Amino acid sequence: MSGKVLIIDDEKLIRWSLEKNLKNLDYQVESAASGEEGLNRFDIFCPEAVILDNKLPGMQGLDVLTELRTRDPRLVVLFMTAFGTIETAVEAMKRGAYDYVNKPFVFDEVRQLLEKGLYVQRLDSEVSRLRAVERRQFDTANVIINSLRMREIISLVDKVARSEAHTVLLTGESGTGKDLFARVIHQRSFRSALPFITINCASVPETLLESELFGHEKGAFTDAKSAKRGQFELASGGVVYLDEIGEIPLGLQVKLLQVIENRVFRRVGGVKDIRIDVLIIAATNIDLAAAVERGSFRRDLYYRLELIPIHIPPLRERRADIVPIAEYFIQRFNQEFHKKFVGLSGEVKDVLADYDWPGNIRELRNVIERIIILENDDSIRLEHLPFDLRRLFETVKMSSGILPVQDLGLVIPDGGLSLEAVEHELVVKALAKCAYNQTRAARLLDITRDSLRYKMKKFNLLSKLQK
Ligand SMILES: Nc1ncnc2c1ncn2[C@@H]1O[C@H](COP(=O)(O)OP(=O)(O)OP(=O)(O)O)[C@@H](O)[C@H]1O
Ligand SMILES: [Mg+2]
């Protein structure tokens, strides 16, 4: 193992022997003969570990320890005490030393403690890093909700979280926030202090999924050298989040249904029933009803999961959320990348609100994050947007110049339609609305009676009405 170690001891011989031995093991080593010198060295050298003697000229080891730990709370400190001074050792541990060694010591003892301390320190940093990544991905404290539809959904989410439900089905296109809402349910439930375990059913190979979920007994299959608990057992009392539930193989669907209905299961190769109390949140971005029709998803399991469904609509069906979510991401990425954007220009707001966001919130987040990383400006302007979005602006601008002042809310279907057919339909509807009184129908359409009669003839309505 390598790393940077600082030795603080006034005994020259000890400094020399520790330094030599540690350098042989590839550590970078520096040393100091007093607490004061040690603290100065510490600031320049920035070691990961310090081997610290208690009896020093001037500042005592215990005080140096306190000072070191305030400068770096993760620092690994190995404290050296004279034989028989156990109280000092206890005090050092209280002040945050990783461990202590009694002098005289054998080097191997120091080496082992140091390796273990550094290992734990690295694990600790790694855990913090992963937690930060996770917090960054799923910021449950900041779920942005503005549209009426989402306000209804969040109150449903709250109700579900406070209930004693055992299953919930989250549906919605990719990037709509299923993972986020699963975590919100967990955090707002009485299970929040217990684990939240995610299993992506699509990414675990079919042959391993059963043992991953339910565990196995020793010897259950060739590789099962020892018994292993599955995720359902590990989640004990908490939440099991089954992402991409549509991908779970048919055979396992039976077992899952049994777990849901009876809340017991057996490990692979096991004969003992194991009871569990977990909340199963299943999520999918495919149409499960269609999968049932195709025969790739069991109808009984589908009905069971459908008991409490929460559907998260795509962004394009709740456009009122787009700008507030974009503004939230601006704040968040400002902080992360030390930028000073204050908001979106008016044009950009229009474009974002008009765009269909096939990748939903994930796509919106990526667009904003990219701009904040690359640009330095006070607000997000049109020229910062990706090409596709800018092009959308051109079409929006063009059409807004020629649109009538009053928006009739007519929607053109994706496949298009014929203008003639629209005219035909409107004439028929106007006539029907006026009980076929042609003068009034003409007035409704703001045309003369003659022109109405002309159109009626064109659409062959006169003859039909006379019949
Ligand atoms: N209302 C919201 N407010 C703030 N951030 C949100 C909101 N909804 C989703 N997000 C964020 O958008 C990103 C995508 O959401 P998430 O991963 O939950 O989507 P998903 O539906 O699980 O997608 P997939 O089906 O691809 O797994 C996440 O970073 C999430 O935190
Ligand atoms: Mg997801």
GROMACS .gro file of N, CA and C in nm, residues 360-443:
model
  252
  360ASN      N    1  -3.739   1.344  -2.163
  360ASN     CA    2  -3.799   1.399  -2.041
  360ASN      C    3  -3.701   1.476  -1.953
  361ILE      N    4  -3.716   1.460  -1.821
  361ILE     CA    5  -3.637   1.546  -1.732
  361ILE      C    6  -3.489   1.518  -1.742
  362ARG      N    7  -3.454   1.393  -1.770
  362ARG     CA    8  -3.312   1.362  -1.785
  362ARG      C    9  -3.253   1.443  -1.899
  363GLU      N   10  -3.326   1.453  -2.009
  363GLU     CA   11  -3.279   1.530  -2.125
  363GLU      C   12  -3.269   1.679  -2.090
  364LEU      N   13  -3.371   1.729  -2.021
  364LEU     CA   14  -3.369   1.870  -1.981
  364LEU      C   15  -3.249   1.897  -1.890
  365ARG      N   16  -3.226   1.807  -1.796
  365ARG     CA   17  -3.113   1.824  -1.704
  365ARG      C   18  -2.981   1.828  -1.782
  366ASN      N   19  -2.968   1.735  -1.878
  366ASN     CA   20  -2.843   1.731  -1.955
  366ASN      C   21  -2.821   1.858  -2.034
  367VAL      N   22  -2.928   1.913  -2.093
  367VAL     CA   23  -2.914   2.036  -2.171
  367VAL      C   24  -2.864   2.148  -2.081
  368ILE      N   25  -2.926   2.162  -1.963
  368ILE     CA   26  -2.888   2.271  -1.873
  368ILE      C   27  -2.746   2.247  -1.819
  369GLU      N   28  -2.717   2.125  -1.779
  369GLU     CA   29  -2.586   2.096  -1.721
  369GLU      C   30  -2.475   2.128  -1.820
  370ARG      N   31  -2.497   2.088  -1.945
  370ARG     CA   32  -2.396   2.111  -2.048
  370ARG      C   33  -2.370   2.260  -2.066
  371ILE      N   34  -2.478   2.339  -2.070
  371ILE     CA   35  -2.461   2.482  -2.090
  371ILE      C   36  -2.385   2.543  -1.972
  372ILE      N   37  -2.421   2.500  -1.851
  372ILE     CA   38  -2.357   2.559  -1.734
  372ILE      C   39  -2.209   2.523  -1.728
  373ILE      N   40  -2.177   2.401  -1.772
  373ILE     CA   41  -2.035   2.362  -1.771
  373ILE      C   42  -1.958   2.445  -1.874
  374LEU      N   43  -2.015   2.460  -1.994
  374LEU     CA   44  -1.938   2.517  -2.104
  374LEU      C   45  -1.941   2.669  -2.112
  375GLU      N   46  -2.052   2.731  -2.071
  375GLU     CA   47  -2.066   2.875  -2.095
  375GLU      C   48  -2.041   2.956  -1.969
  376ASN      N   49  -2.005   3.083  -1.990
  376ASN     CA   50  -1.992   3.177  -1.878
  376ASN      C   51  -2.074   3.298  -1.914
  377ASP      N   52  -2.190   3.311  -1.854
  377ASP     CA   53  -2.279   3.419  -1.892
  377ASP      C   54  -2.370   3.445  -1.773
  378ASP      N   55  -2.457   3.545  -1.785
  378ASP     CA   56  -2.549   3.566  -1.672
  378ASP      C   57  -2.683   3.497  -1.693
  379SER      N   58  -2.725   3.487  -1.821
  379SER     CA   59  -2.846   3.406  -1.839
  379SER      C   60  -2.829   3.315  -1.958
  380ILE      N   61  -2.914   3.212  -1.963
  380ILE     CA   62  -2.905   3.115  -2.073
  380ILE      C   63  -2.977   3.177  -2.193
  381ARG      N   64  -2.904   3.190  -2.301
  381ARG     CA   65  -2.960   3.254  -2.420
  381ARG      C   66  -2.975   3.152  -2.533
  382LEU      N   67  -3.050   3.197  -2.633
  382LEU     CA   68  -3.078   3.112  -2.748
  382LEU      C   69  -2.953   3.047  -2.807
  383GLU      N   70  -2.845   3.127  -2.819
  383GLU     CA   71  -2.726   3.072  -2.886
  383GLU      C   72  -2.659   2.963  -2.804
  384HIS      N   73  -2.693   2.949  -2.675
  384HIS     CA   74  -2.633   2.841  -2.595
  384HIS      C   75  -2.702   2.707  -2.620
  385LEU      N   76  -2.824   2.713  -2.675
  385LEU     CA   77  -2.903   2.590  -2.687
  385LEU      C   78  -2.850   2.500  -2.798
  386PRO      N   79  -2.870   2.368  -2.785
  386PRO     CA   80  -2.830   2.277  -2.892
  386PRO      C   81  -2.908   2.311  -3.021
  387PHE      N   82  -2.850   2.271  -3.132
  387PHE     CA   83  -2.903   2.307  -3.263
  387PHE      C   84  -3.052   2.275  -3.279
  388ASP      N   85  -3.093   2.155  -3.239
  388ASP     CA   86  -3.233   2.114  -3.258
  388ASP      C   87  -3.330   2.210  -3.191
  389LEU      N   88  -3.293   2.254  -3.072
  389LEU     CA   89  -3.381   2.344  -2.998
  389LEU      C   90  -3.383   2.483  -3.061
  390ARG      N   91  -3.267   2.527  -3.112
  390ARG     CA   92  -3.264   2.659  -3.176
  390ARG      C   93  -3.349   2.659  -3.301
  391ARG      N   94  -3.345   2.548  -3.374
  391ARG     CA   95  -3.425   2.539  -3.496
  391ARG      C   96  -3.574   2.547  -3.463
  392LEU      N   97  -3.608   2.488  -3.349
  392LEU     CA   98  -3.747   2.493  -3.306
  392LEU      C   99  -3.790   2.639  -3.288
  393PHE      N  100  -3.698   2.719  -3.235
  393PHE     CA  101  -3.730   2.860  -3.213
  393PHE      C  102  -3.766   2.927  -3.345
  394GLU      N  103  -3.688   2.897  -3.451
  394GLU     CA  104  -3.715   2.960  -3.580
  394GLU      C  105  -3.858   2.929  -3.625
  395THR      N  106  -3.898   2.800  -3.610
  395THR     CA  107  -4.033   2.766  -3.656
  395THR      C  108  -4.140   2.828  -3.566
  396VAL      N  109  -4.111   2.834  -3.435
  396VAL     CA  110  -4.210   2.894  -3.345
  396VAL      C  111  -4.228   3.041  -3.382
  397LYS      N  112  -4.113   3.109  -3.409
  397LYS     CA  113  -4.118   3.251  -3.437
  397LYS      C  114  -4.196   3.275  -3.567
  398MET      N  115  -4.166   3.191  -3.668
  398MET     CA  116  -4.234   3.210  -3.796
  398MET      C  117  -4.384   3.191  -3.783
  399SER      N  118  -4.422   3.085  -3.712
  399SER     CA  119  -4.566   3.059  -3.707
  399SER      C  120  -4.636   3.162  -3.619
  400SER      N  121  -4.565   3.214  -3.515
  400SER     CA  122  -4.635   3.309  -3.430
  400SER      C  123  -4.661   3.439  -3.505
  401GLY      N  124  -4.582   3.470  -3.611
  401GLY     CA  125  -4.604   3.590  -3.689
  401GLY      C  126  -4.731   3.584  -3.772
  402ILE      N  127  -4.772   3.464  -3.813
  402ILE     CA  128  -4.888   3.457  -3.900
  402ILE      C  129  -5.012   3.396  -3.833
  403LEU      N  130  -4.997   3.354  -3.708
  403LEU     CA  131  -5.112   3.296  -3.641
  403LEU      C  132  -5.219   3.400  -3.616
  404PRO      N  133  -5.349   3.366  -3.625
  404PRO     CA  134  -5.453   3.462  -3.589
  404PRO      C  135  -5.441   3.498  -3.441
  405VAL      N  136  -5.492   3.614  -3.405
  405VAL     CA  137  -5.479   3.660  -3.267
  405VAL      C  138  -5.548   3.561  -3.173
  406GLN      N  139  -5.666   3.513  -3.220
  406GLN     CA  140  -5.740   3.420  -3.135
  406GLN      C  141  -5.694   3.278  -3.166
  407ASP      N  142  -5.646   3.207  -3.065
  407ASP     CA  143  -5.599   3.069  -3.088
  407ASP      C  144  -5.716   2.974  -3.068
  408LEU      N  145  -5.753   2.903  -3.175
  408LEU     CA  146  -5.869   2.814  -3.167
  408LEU      C  147  -5.838   2.681  -3.102
  409GLY      N  148  -5.711   2.658  -3.077
  409GLY     CA  149  -5.672   2.534  -3.011
  409GLY      C  150  -5.685   2.412  -3.101
  410LEU      N  151  -5.685   2.434  -3.232
  410LEU     CA  152  -5.695   2.319  -3.323
  410LEU      C  153  -5.563   2.243  -3.323
  411VAL      N  154  -5.575   2.111  -3.325
  411VAL     CA  155  -5.453   2.030  -3.322
  411VAL      C  156  -5.442   1.952  -3.452
  412ILE      N  157  -5.327   1.962  -3.516
  412ILE     CA  158  -5.309   1.885  -3.640
  412ILE      C  159  -5.248   1.751  -3.603
  413PRO      N  160  -5.315   1.638  -3.636
  413PRO     CA  161  -5.258   1.507  -3.600
  413PRO      C  162  -5.124   1.483  -3.669
  414ASP      N  163  -5.042   1.394  -3.607
  414ASP     CA  164  -4.909   1.368  -3.662
  414ASP      C  165  -4.914   1.327  -3.809
  415GLY      N  166  -5.018   1.252  -3.845
  415GLY     CA  167  -5.026   1.205  -3.982
  415GLY      C  168  -5.077   1.312  -4.080
  416GLY      N  169  -5.109   1.432  -4.029
  416GLY     CA  170  -5.159   1.540  -4.114
  416GLY      C  171  -5.307   1.521  -4.146
  417LEU      N  172  -5.370   1.619  -4.215
  417LEU     CA  173  -5.511   1.605  -4.256
  417LEU      C  174  -5.536   1.695  -4.375
  418SER      N  175  -5.653   1.675  -4.439
  418SER     CA  176  -5.679   1.759  -4.556
  418SER      C  177  -5.765   1.877  -4.516
  419LEU      N  178  -5.731   1.995  -4.567
  419LEU     CA  179  -5.803   2.117  -4.534
  419LEU      C  180  -5.950   2.106  -4.578
  420GLU      N  181  -5.968   2.042  -4.695
  420GLU     CA  182  -6.105   2.019  -4.747
  420GLU      C  183  -6.189   1.946  -4.645
  421ALA      N  184  -6.129   1.841  -4.586
  421ALA     CA  185  -6.204   1.759  -4.491
  421ALA      C  186  -6.243   1.842  -4.369
  422VAL      N  187  -6.154   1.933  -4.328
  422VAL     CA  188  -6.183   2.018  -4.213
  422VAL      C  189  -6.302   2.108  -4.246
  423GLU      N  190  -6.297   2.167  -4.366
  423GLU     CA  191  -6.405   2.257  -4.408
  423GLU      C  192  -6.539   2.181  -4.413
  424HIS      N  193  -6.532   2.064  -4.470
  424HIS     CA  194  -6.650   1.978  -4.479
  424HIS      C  195  -6.710   1.955  -4.339
  425GLU      N  196  -6.623   1.917  -4.246
  425GLU     CA  197  -6.670   1.886  -4.112
  425GLU      C  198  -6.732   2.010  -4.046
  426LEU      N  199  -6.667   2.125  -4.065
  426LEU     CA  200  -6.717   2.247  -4.001
  426LEU      C  201  -6.854   2.287  -4.056
  427VAL      N  202  -6.870   2.272  -4.187
  427VAL     CA  203  -6.999   2.307  -4.247
  427VAL      C  204  -7.109   2.217  -4.190
  428VAL      N  205  -7.082   2.087  -4.185
  428VAL     CA  206  -7.181   1.993  -4.131
  428VAL      C  207  -7.213   2.026  -3.986
  429LYS      N  208  -7.108   2.056  -3.908
  429LYS     CA  209  -7.130   2.083  -3.766
  429LYS      C  210  -7.209   2.211  -3.744
  430ALA      N  211  -7.178   2.313  -3.826
  430ALA     CA  212  -7.251   2.440  -3.812
  430ALA      C  213  -7.398   2.418  -3.844
  431LEU      N  214  -7.425   2.342  -3.951
  431LEU     CA  215  -7.564   2.316  -3.989
  431LEU      C  216  -7.637   2.240  -3.877
  432ALA      N  217  -7.568   2.138  -3.825
  432ALA     CA  218  -7.632   2.057  -3.721
  432ALA      C  219  -7.663   2.143  -3.599
  433LYS      N  220  -7.569   2.233  -3.569
  433LYS     CA  221  -7.586   2.317  -3.450
  433LYS      C  222  -7.708   2.410  -3.463
  434CYS      N  223  -7.742   2.441  -3.588
  434CYS     CA  224  -7.854   2.534  -3.609
  434CYS      C  225  -7.978   2.462  -3.661
  435ALA      N  226  -7.985   2.336  -3.635
  435ALA     CA  227  -8.097   2.255  -3.681
  435ALA      C  228  -8.120   2.275  -3.832
  436TYR      N  229  -8.009   2.282  -3.905
  436TYR     CA  230  -8.009   2.292  -4.052
  436TYR      C  231  -8.071   2.423  -4.105
  437ASN      N  232  -8.078   2.523  -4.021
  437ASN     CA  233  -8.118   2.656  -4.068
  437ASN      C  234  -7.995   2.720  -4.134
  438GLN      N  235  -8.004   2.738  -4.270
  438GLN     CA  236  -7.884   2.778  -4.345
  438GLN      C  237  -7.841   2.921  -4.314
  439THR      N  238  -7.938   3.011  -4.288
  439THR     CA  239  -7.900   3.149  -4.260
  439THR      C  240  -7.819   3.156  -4.131
  440ARG      N  241  -7.867   3.086  -4.027
  440ARG     CA  242  -7.795   3.091  -3.900
  440ARG      C  243  -7.661   3.019  -3.908
  441ALA      N  244  -7.657   2.909  -3.981
  441ALA     CA  245  -7.530   2.835  -3.996
  441ALA      C  246  -7.428   2.922  -4.066
  442ALA      N  247  -7.473   2.997  -4.168
  442ALA     CA  248  -7.381   3.086  -4.240
  442ALA      C  249  -7.327   3.192  -4.146
  443ARG      N  250  -7.415   3.244  -4.058
  443ARG     CA  251  -7.370   3.346  -3.964
  443ARG      C  252  -7.265   3.287  -3.867
   0.00000   0.00000   0.00000
